[in-house]
Amino acid sequence: YNTMKNSIFGDCIQTVFLCLFPDKDIIYICPFSGALKGKVFITNYRLYFKSSDADSAVMLNVPLGVICRVEKMGGASSRGENSYGLDITCKDMRNLRFALKQEGHSRRDIFEILFRYAFPVSHGLSLFAYLSQEKYEENGWNIYKPMEEFRRQGLPNDKWRISFINKSYELCDTYPTVLAVPYKATEEDLRKVATFRSRGRIPVLSWIHRENQAVIARCSQPLVGMSGKRNKDDERYLDLVREANGTSKLIIYDARPNVNAVANKATGGGYEGDEYQNAELIFLDIHNIHVMRESLKKLKDIVYPNVEESHWLSSLESTHWLEHIKLVLSGAIQVADKVSSGNSVVVHCSDGWDRTAQLTSLAMLMLDSHYRTLRGFQVLLEKEWISFGHKFASRIGHGDKNHADQDRSPIFVQFIDCVWQMTKQFPTAFEFNERLLLTILDHLYSCRFGTFLYNCESARDQHEVRLKTVSLWSLVNSSNDIYLNPFYTPESGRVLYPVASMRHLELWVSYYIRWNPRIRQQQQSPVEQRYKELLALRDEYLKKLEELELSDSPSSHLAHSSTSNTSLPAPSTPSQQYTHLQTPF
Amino acid sequence: MLSLGSGGGKSAKPSFVSYVTPEEINSEKDTPKEEKHPDLLPGEVVFCSASTVLKLTQDELSQRGTFGTLLCTNFRVSFISDEETGEETAPLFKNKLYGENDIPLSCVDNIYGGYEDKRKLVTGSQVKNKYPSKIIIHCKDLRVFQFALTFCKEEDAKRIFQGIVHHCLEPKSLKNIFAFSFCENTAFPGMLGNVCFTKLVHNMQQRTMMFDSAEDWAQDLKRTKGSCRLVTENANFGLSPNLPQYFIVPESVSEADMTLFQGKGLPIWCWSHHSGCALFKTSNLPLQQEDNVPQSYMEKMLTAVAHNYLYSVKTEDLSDTLPTVQDIQLSYSKFKQFFFIDSTTDFWVSDMKWFSSLDNCGWLDIIRSCLQKAMEVVECLEKENNNVLIMEDGGSDLCCVISSLAQLMLDSYYRTLQGFQSLVQKEWVAGGHNFLDRCNQLHLKDKENVSPVFLLFLECVWQLLQQYGPAFQFSETYLTVLSDSIHVPVFSTFLFNSQHHRASILRADSSHSQRGTLNCPTVWDWSVQFDCKAQQLFINPLYAEKPKLDKSMRRPHRPKHQRQLSLPSATFKTPPKKGFFKDETDSLKKILRVKRISRWMLSPDSPQPSSTSREFYEAWQRKPLDYHGLLLPCLDGPAVRIWMQRYLRWIQEVQIFGGGLVTVLSKVSDLLDEVQELQRQLDRHSSSLTSNHQRPRPRPISAETDSRLSVLLSSSFPFTTLKNNWSYKPAIPTGLLQSLMNSGNLADTEDDDQESLVRA
């Protein structure tokens, strides 16, 4: 199978492939083209199918990490055509069905192999990221250096210091090692506050506004409990956060709906009450992980395999998916608005790793144009999501067979959707394009890179992720031109407020409905294509003009070389001669 | 003062004023000084006015606004602010006829009277009870105005209220429409052509064909290689007033056939496919006649359409399968309400149920069904090479929608700006769409005939445009402006019910007038409304002309569109569909039996096509997309959308500041300008090589680009512009939770990691 290996898989993964399931005739029941005969290969990274019918060439190339659930369909005595086989549920909005011959337990091998390698963690095996030996020019693990990022923000300064109290994860095992805290708070203060915050996730600085010094701080809920406990240290600590830029009132955004915050008291949590002087608490009404999971499930029901035909909009509304997007975005808008007008804010939800991460990172995306660059966005993800302990492993369930785990939830997908909504509304404000977002979501599941593995930094350290796996950013930054938005117009200093109204929010069709061939998948948007054609044409004309100049008067200088823009990859050279641009105006 | 109307305002650009005769300018000046007037258009007369009227800002609750004078003229309702706003705020895209605080009378959709805390729809000028303290005007272009009358003199308030209500709501005669006094007082140098576009478009062999001459019809027939008969005998409506002046019918139709039913049932040619088959439309024959005359007549007509048995014919009665004009009106009147936003609270409350509201009014479904039907027609022509005869009762509503949509999909010529205008002239104006009645230009109380059929067509075009941007030479802004222009009572295009109607009115009118026949501009005289710079926004920067092949490579005698349209029919292996288009002539003997036809004529309850042209679409979609070839719309749920620019442009809350598609398109535009400048330099080079002239040095390029980008764009571009660029507060949704019905237990099971919390 060596030749097969190279021809099919030569594209990206350079590792030993186990050809576990060679050449067995199998039928892929494509929801769009019907039953297709073909061949399946399963490696320790992916499931590959190619239909043998040349007329309708259908190919599947599914990383095993995407698989959520594998089930047997039908039994040896099932009747009906193609009723015996496998049903595979994927995490990326699709299902795959394969039918096999009914005789001779033909599916036993494939089922067992899939089950084993799709869920390596449940079988005591290594995730594929540890087996991949990919090499890239750039080491993506270097993209985020906490101290560098703090320095970029102008920290430390006379109000905020960097603390290494958590260097061995003693203060909080789900926080990063390097924290920015109020200058006046002592290490002892931090320890005391940690006792009153759920899981020790104390308020720390995420971002500071360069001009007005207002900050976004994040944390988890205070442990108020049924009895309404108070903690002076916590109260004083929050007041230090407020004091740092002289804000008269600290705004605390609790991402949860009010009732949920109240309900949390029963389990020892709660929210900041009136005892917090100079603070105002605002609930942002964003629902919890379970609601989001069910919402996306409903969305899948109406788009896969077929897009709901009648009453599409009502069906879409009934999933509430876009409404949740609206809530998250509008929460982030409020945070960004407060901060840009000089108020420091504290954001938390229950544990401060789901909704909090969504809100702080989106607000930072609105406030700081650095995060809208290709590398800046990577930093944002590394910082607000990965280092602050969004529980990727629990939310995604990497390599875990327990598909019904209540901890799973598409919080990160929802965040990327929000980012996509922003790029849609501000098509020139982001250096990266949709392809980056799609790539991120693909590798959120694929387990090919170490980037999204594990729940927090301490776990990552323990499993030596940085040493033993490759970062997704290695892939991205080694071929970054395909992730660039040609329309990007850098603009610093401007706060980007998206419109969080249903009038503008739209379903991200090229993600959620991308498996449907009826939805035309354009490799490149027509606008982008046209722009690149024109850029190429401009360069061509400039070159021609230069040549003419040179040939006419050899002494003349190169007048235009400086205006020539060659940063973009030239699309295929226009075939027409330069004399007439086929472009009317 | 705000610059309103054409303005002998500060801008020194040529405008309407240059057409005004000196006497009129004098009479304008005679008006009393204390009353503020807009710069009146020729023939415009002020009926009444009131000062110290407060124009409220959109937010109803704030009660803030600007004081000024409210007037009603024979053209518009106009508000002139007392505040000297000084500089022009929107010089880029200004309508020369009316400004941002003007409402042309026919643009008024509804008037409400505001009383303390409620509002009442005003239906006529008989106002019982009290005069309202507020006038709220909803416009057909979706603007909303609120004027508080509480600060002006009571009699002024009464007068202006009554005046506005009277002139906007009460029925009027056609002659009282502003166009007539406007045109009488204005000399138009005839059809100006599009001076602006001739400069811009590369090879402008094109003009807008008006289809009011035999030549235009002959040219279009020739262009599509149709083999039909051009009828010129109706030039003076001698055959029938119901028929256009000029039209085209199948070869074998005789003159007697044309007059038998006053033109009803006569197949009128629309377009010919390169395969030889063609699209025809007709109005239904009167039903239930005792004798067999209509049936045998229809039989004869079908045979004629079939080129004497050479081709088969498929017929489709649109009255059976598409919504009626009343359905369309009903749905649209629900739909448009979603865009009349009176306050921020209103906006956010309606945001909750936005999708289901849209769904329930059915407007998008109507759009979808029209596109679907047009696609079926296209399938018959393109794939099956059948003649198609579409019919409906009047033959000038949905027939116009479907035939023009089918032509847009099939023929890339109609996707050019001039081609599109020609298409509207051919199918709608010459085709006898009852613009006057459908748009209710006369404000008749009986609204039975009112229906936004033409707007529906523009909506469908917009759907195609947003799906296949690079295929169209014109822009979204062009379509939006065109839809607005329907309600600017100046253009002859939308004032008549048919060519005969137009001719009789204008003829009668010219006998009174000393100046001879009235020469009203058509809507295509864009310079009446916009200067050249503004008109540039009508051009879609994504459009690229089809690359011309070398002449020598071209096959002789094939019309241009032929090459583009042909799809090898072998690629479509789909089985013949059942049910839908009735196959009248598959086997001609069978089809032409009287019984069969009579059944078809008399029983409209034919099986409905639930099956779509899915396979046709999918087969087309698998091929590489050619923007100059056949276009088929995607009709899946997410693909049919709201025409955001038209409907959301005035709503403050949804403006994306510094964003929107325009930020990208303007970059393409600028680059296009730059490339064209370079091309000119190259051309100069090559011409100077042949001659011995001094070659001008190429100018630096980057300075050439437009300053458009320097202004902060918003998603409502170019209709609203930003006044204070940076001092902008984001719109924060209110009352979010109400709509999120508690999703049962899940929402209550706070929270994320319950078990572990309990443990802790």
Coordinates of N, CA, C and O in Angstrom, one line a residue, chain B residues 14-87:
Chain B
P14 N -24.5 71.3 -13.0 CA -25.7 71.5 -13.8 C -26.9 70.7 -13.2 O -26.7 69.6 -12.8
S15 N -28.0 71.3 -13.2 CA -29.1 70.6 -12.7 C -30.4 71.1 -13.4 O -30.3 71.7 -14.4
F16 N -31.5 70.8 -12.8 CA -32.7 71.1 -13.4 C -32.9 72.5 -13.7 O -33.6 72.9 -14.6
V17 N -32.4 73.3 -12.8 CA -32.7 74.7 -12.9 C -32.4 75.3 -14.3 O -33.1 76.2 -14.8
S18 N -31.4 74.7 -14.9 CA -31.1 75.2 -16.2 C -32.2 75.0 -17.2 O -32.2 75.7 -18.3
Y19 N -33.2 74.2 -16.9 CA -34.3 74.0 -17.9 C -35.4 75.0 -17.6 O -36.4 75.0 -18.3
V20 N -35.3 75.6 -16.5 CA -36.5 76.5 -16.1 C -36.4 77.8 -16.9 O -35.4 78.4 -17.1
T21 N -37.6 78.2 -17.3 CA -37.7 79.4 -18.0 C -37.5 80.6 -17.1 O -37.9 80.5 -15.9
P22 N -37.1 81.7 -17.5 CA -36.9 82.9 -16.7 C -38.1 83.3 -15.9 O -38.0 83.6 -14.7
E23 N -39.3 83.3 -16.5 CA -40.5 83.7 -15.8 C -40.7 82.9 -14.6 O -41.1 83.4 -13.5
E24 N -40.4 81.6 -14.7 CA -40.7 80.7 -13.6 C -39.7 81.0 -12.4 O -40.1 81.0 -11.3
I25 N -38.6 81.4 -12.8 CA -37.6 81.7 -11.7 C -38.1 83.0 -11.0 O -38.1 83.0 -9.8
N26 N -38.6 83.9 -11.8 CA -39.1 85.1 -11.1 C -40.3 84.8 -10.2 O -40.4 85.3 -9.1
S27 N -41.2 84.0 -10.7 CA -42.4 83.7 -9.9 C -42.0 83.1 -8.6 O -42.6 83.2 -7.6
E28 N -40.9 82.3 -8.7 CA -40.5 81.7 -7.4 C -40.0 82.7 -6.4 O -40.2 82.6 -5.3
K29 N -39.3 83.7 -7.0 CA -38.7 84.7 -6.1 C -39.8 85.5 -5.4 O -39.5 86.2 -4.4
D30 N -41.0 85.6 -6.1 CA -42.0 86.5 -5.5 C -42.6 86.0 -4.2 O -43.3 86.7 -3.5
T31 N -42.3 84.8 -3.9 CA -43.0 84.2 -2.7 C -42.5 85.0 -1.5 O -41.3 85.4 -1.4
P32 N -43.4 85.1 -0.5 CA -43.1 85.9 0.7 C -41.8 85.4 1.4 O -41.6 84.2 1.4
K33 N -41.1 86.3 1.9 CA -39.8 86.0 2.5 C -39.9 85.1 3.7 O -39.1 84.2 3.9
E34 N -40.9 85.3 4.6 CA -40.8 84.6 5.8 C -41.1 83.1 5.7 O -40.8 82.3 6.5
E35 N -41.8 82.8 4.6 CA -42.0 81.4 4.4 C -40.9 80.7 3.7 O -40.4 81.1 2.7
K36 N -40.5 79.6 4.3 CA -39.3 78.9 3.7 C -39.9 77.9 2.6 O -40.8 77.2 2.9
H37 N -39.2 78.0 1.5 CA -39.6 77.0 0.5 C -38.4 76.2 0.1 O -37.3 76.6 0.2
P38 N -38.7 75.0 -0.3 CA -37.6 74.3 -1.0 C -37.3 74.9 -2.3 O -38.1 75.7 -2.8
D39 N -36.3 74.5 -2.9 CA -36.1 75.0 -4.3 C -37.1 74.2 -5.1 O -36.9 73.0 -5.4
L40 N -38.1 74.9 -5.6 CA -39.2 74.3 -6.2 C -38.7 73.8 -7.6 O -37.9 74.4 -8.3
L41 N -39.3 72.7 -8.0 CA -39.1 72.2 -9.4 C -39.9 73.0 -10.3 O -40.9 73.6 -9.9
P42 N -39.6 72.9 -11.6 CA -40.5 73.5 -12.6 C -41.9 73.0 -12.5 O -42.0 71.7 -12.4
G43 N -42.9 73.8 -12.4 CA -44.2 73.4 -12.4 C -44.7 73.0 -11.0 O -45.8 72.6 -10.8
E44 N -43.8 73.2 -10.0 CA -44.2 72.8 -8.6 C -44.8 74.0 -7.9 O -44.4 75.1 -8.0
V45 N -45.9 73.7 -7.2 CA -46.7 74.8 -6.6 C -46.9 74.4 -5.1 O -47.2 73.3 -4.8
V46 N -46.7 75.4 -4.2 CA -46.9 75.1 -2.8 C -48.4 75.2 -2.5 O -49.0 76.2 -2.8
F47 N -48.9 74.2 -1.9 CA -50.4 74.3 -1.5 C -50.5 74.9 -0.1 O -51.3 75.7 0.1
C48 N -49.8 74.4 0.8 CA -49.9 74.9 2.2 C -48.6 74.7 3.0 O -47.8 73.8 2.6
S49 N -48.5 75.4 4.1 CA -47.3 75.2 4.9 C -47.6 75.6 6.3 O -48.5 76.2 6.6
A50 N -46.7 75.1 7.2 CA -46.8 75.4 8.6 C -45.4 75.5 9.2 O -44.6 74.7 8.8
S51 N -45.2 76.6 10.0 CA -43.9 76.7 10.5 C -43.9 76.2 12.0 O -44.9 75.8 12.5
T52 N -42.7 76.2 12.6 CA -42.5 75.6 13.9 C -43.1 74.2 14.1 O -43.7 73.9 15.0
V53 N -42.8 73.4 13.0 CA -43.2 72.0 13.1 C -41.9 71.3 13.6 O -40.8 71.6 13.2
L54 N -42.1 70.3 14.5 CA -41.0 69.6 15.1 C -40.9 68.2 14.4 O -41.8 67.4 14.5
K55 N -39.8 68.1 13.7 CA -39.5 66.8 13.1 C -38.8 65.9 14.1 O -37.7 66.2 14.5
L56 N -39.5 64.8 14.5 CA -38.9 64.0 15.6 C -37.9 63.1 15.0 O -38.0 62.6 13.9
T57 N -36.9 62.8 15.9 CA -35.9 61.8 15.5 C -36.6 60.4 15.7 O -37.7 60.3 16.3
Q58 N -36.0 59.4 15.1 CA -36.6 58.1 15.0 C -37.2 57.6 16.4 O -38.3 57.1 16.4
D59 N -36.4 57.9 17.4 CA -36.9 57.3 18.7 C -38.1 58.1 19.2 O -38.0 59.2 19.6
E60 N -39.2 57.4 19.2 CA -40.4 58.0 19.6 C -40.4 58.6 21.0 O -41.0 59.6 21.2
L61 N -39.7 57.9 21.9 CA -39.8 58.3 23.3 C -39.0 59.6 23.6 O -39.4 60.3 24.5
S62 N -38.0 59.8 22.8 CA -37.1 60.9 23.1 C -37.8 62.3 22.9 O -37.5 63.2 23.6
Q63 N -38.7 62.4 22.0 CA -39.4 63.6 21.7 C -38.4 64.7 21.3 O -38.7 65.9 21.4
R64 N -37.2 64.3 20.8 CA -36.3 65.3 20.3 C -36.4 65.4 18.8 O -37.0 64.6 18.2
G65 N -35.9 66.5 18.3 CA -36.0 66.7 16.9 C -35.5 68.1 16.5 O -34.9 68.7 17.2
T66 N -35.9 68.4 15.2 CA -35.5 69.7 14.7 C -36.8 70.5 14.3 O -37.7 69.9 13.8
F67 N -36.8 71.8 14.6 CA -37.9 72.6 14.2 C -37.7 73.1 12.8 O -36.5 73.2 12.3
G68 N -38.8 73.3 12.1 CA -38.7 73.7 10.7 C -40.1 73.9 10.2 O -41.1 74.0 10.9
T69 N -40.1 74.1 8.9 CA -41.4 74.4 8.2 C -41.8 73.1 7.4 O -40.9 72.5 6.8
L70 N -43.1 72.8 7.5 CA -43.6 71.6 6.8 C -44.5 72.2 5.7 O -45.3 73.0 5.9
L71 N -44.2 71.7 4.5 CA -45.0 72.2 3.3 C -45.6 71.0 2.6 O -45.1 69.9 2.6
C72 N -46.6 71.3 1.8 CA -47.2 70.4 0.9 C -47.3 71.0 -0.4 O -47.9 72.1 -0.6
T73 N -46.7 70.5 -1.4 CA -46.8 71.0 -2.8 C -47.5 70.0 -3.7 O -47.9 68.9 -3.2
N74 N -47.6 70.3 -4.9 CA -48.2 69.3 -5.8 C -47.2 68.2 -6.2 O -47.6 67.3 -6.9
F75 N -46.0 68.3 -5.6 CA -45.1 67.2 -5.9 C -44.7 66.4 -4.6 O -44.5 65.2 -4.6
R76 N -44.6 67.1 -3.5 CA -44.1 66.5 -2.3 C -44.6 67.1 -1.0 O -45.1 68.2 -1.0
V77 N -44.3 66.3 0.0 CA -44.4 66.9 1.4 C -42.9 67.1 1.7 O -42.1 66.3 1.5
S78 N -42.7 68.4 2.2 CA -41.3 68.7 2.4 C -41.1 69.4 3.7 O -42.0 70.1 4.2
F79 N -40.0 69.1 4.4 CA -39.7 69.7 5.6 C -38.4 70.4 5.5 O -37.4 69.9 5.0
I80 N -38.4 71.7 5.9 CA -37.2 72.5 5.8 C -36.8 72.9 7.2 O -37.5 73.6 7.9
S81 N -35.7 72.4 7.6 CA -35.2 72.7 8.9 C -34.9 74.1 9.2 O -34.4 74.8 8.3
D82 N -35.2 74.6 10.3 CA -34.8 76.0 10.7 C -33.3 76.1 10.9 O -32.7 77.2 10.8
E83 N -32.7 75.0 11.3 CA -31.3 75.0 11.6 C -30.5 75.1 10.3 O -30.8 74.4 9.3
E84 N -29.5 75.9 10.3 CA -28.6 76.0 9.2 C -27.7 74.9 9.3 O -26.8 74.8 10.1
T85 N -27.9 73.9 8.5 CA -27.0 72.7 8.6 C -25.7 72.9 7.8 O -24.8 72.1 8.0
G86 N -25.7 74.0 7.1 CA -24.4 74.3 6.5 C -24.0 73.3 5.4 O -24.7 73.2 4.4
E87 N -23.0 72.7 5.6 CA -22.4 71.8 4.6 C -23.4 70.7 4.2 O -24.2 70.2 4.9

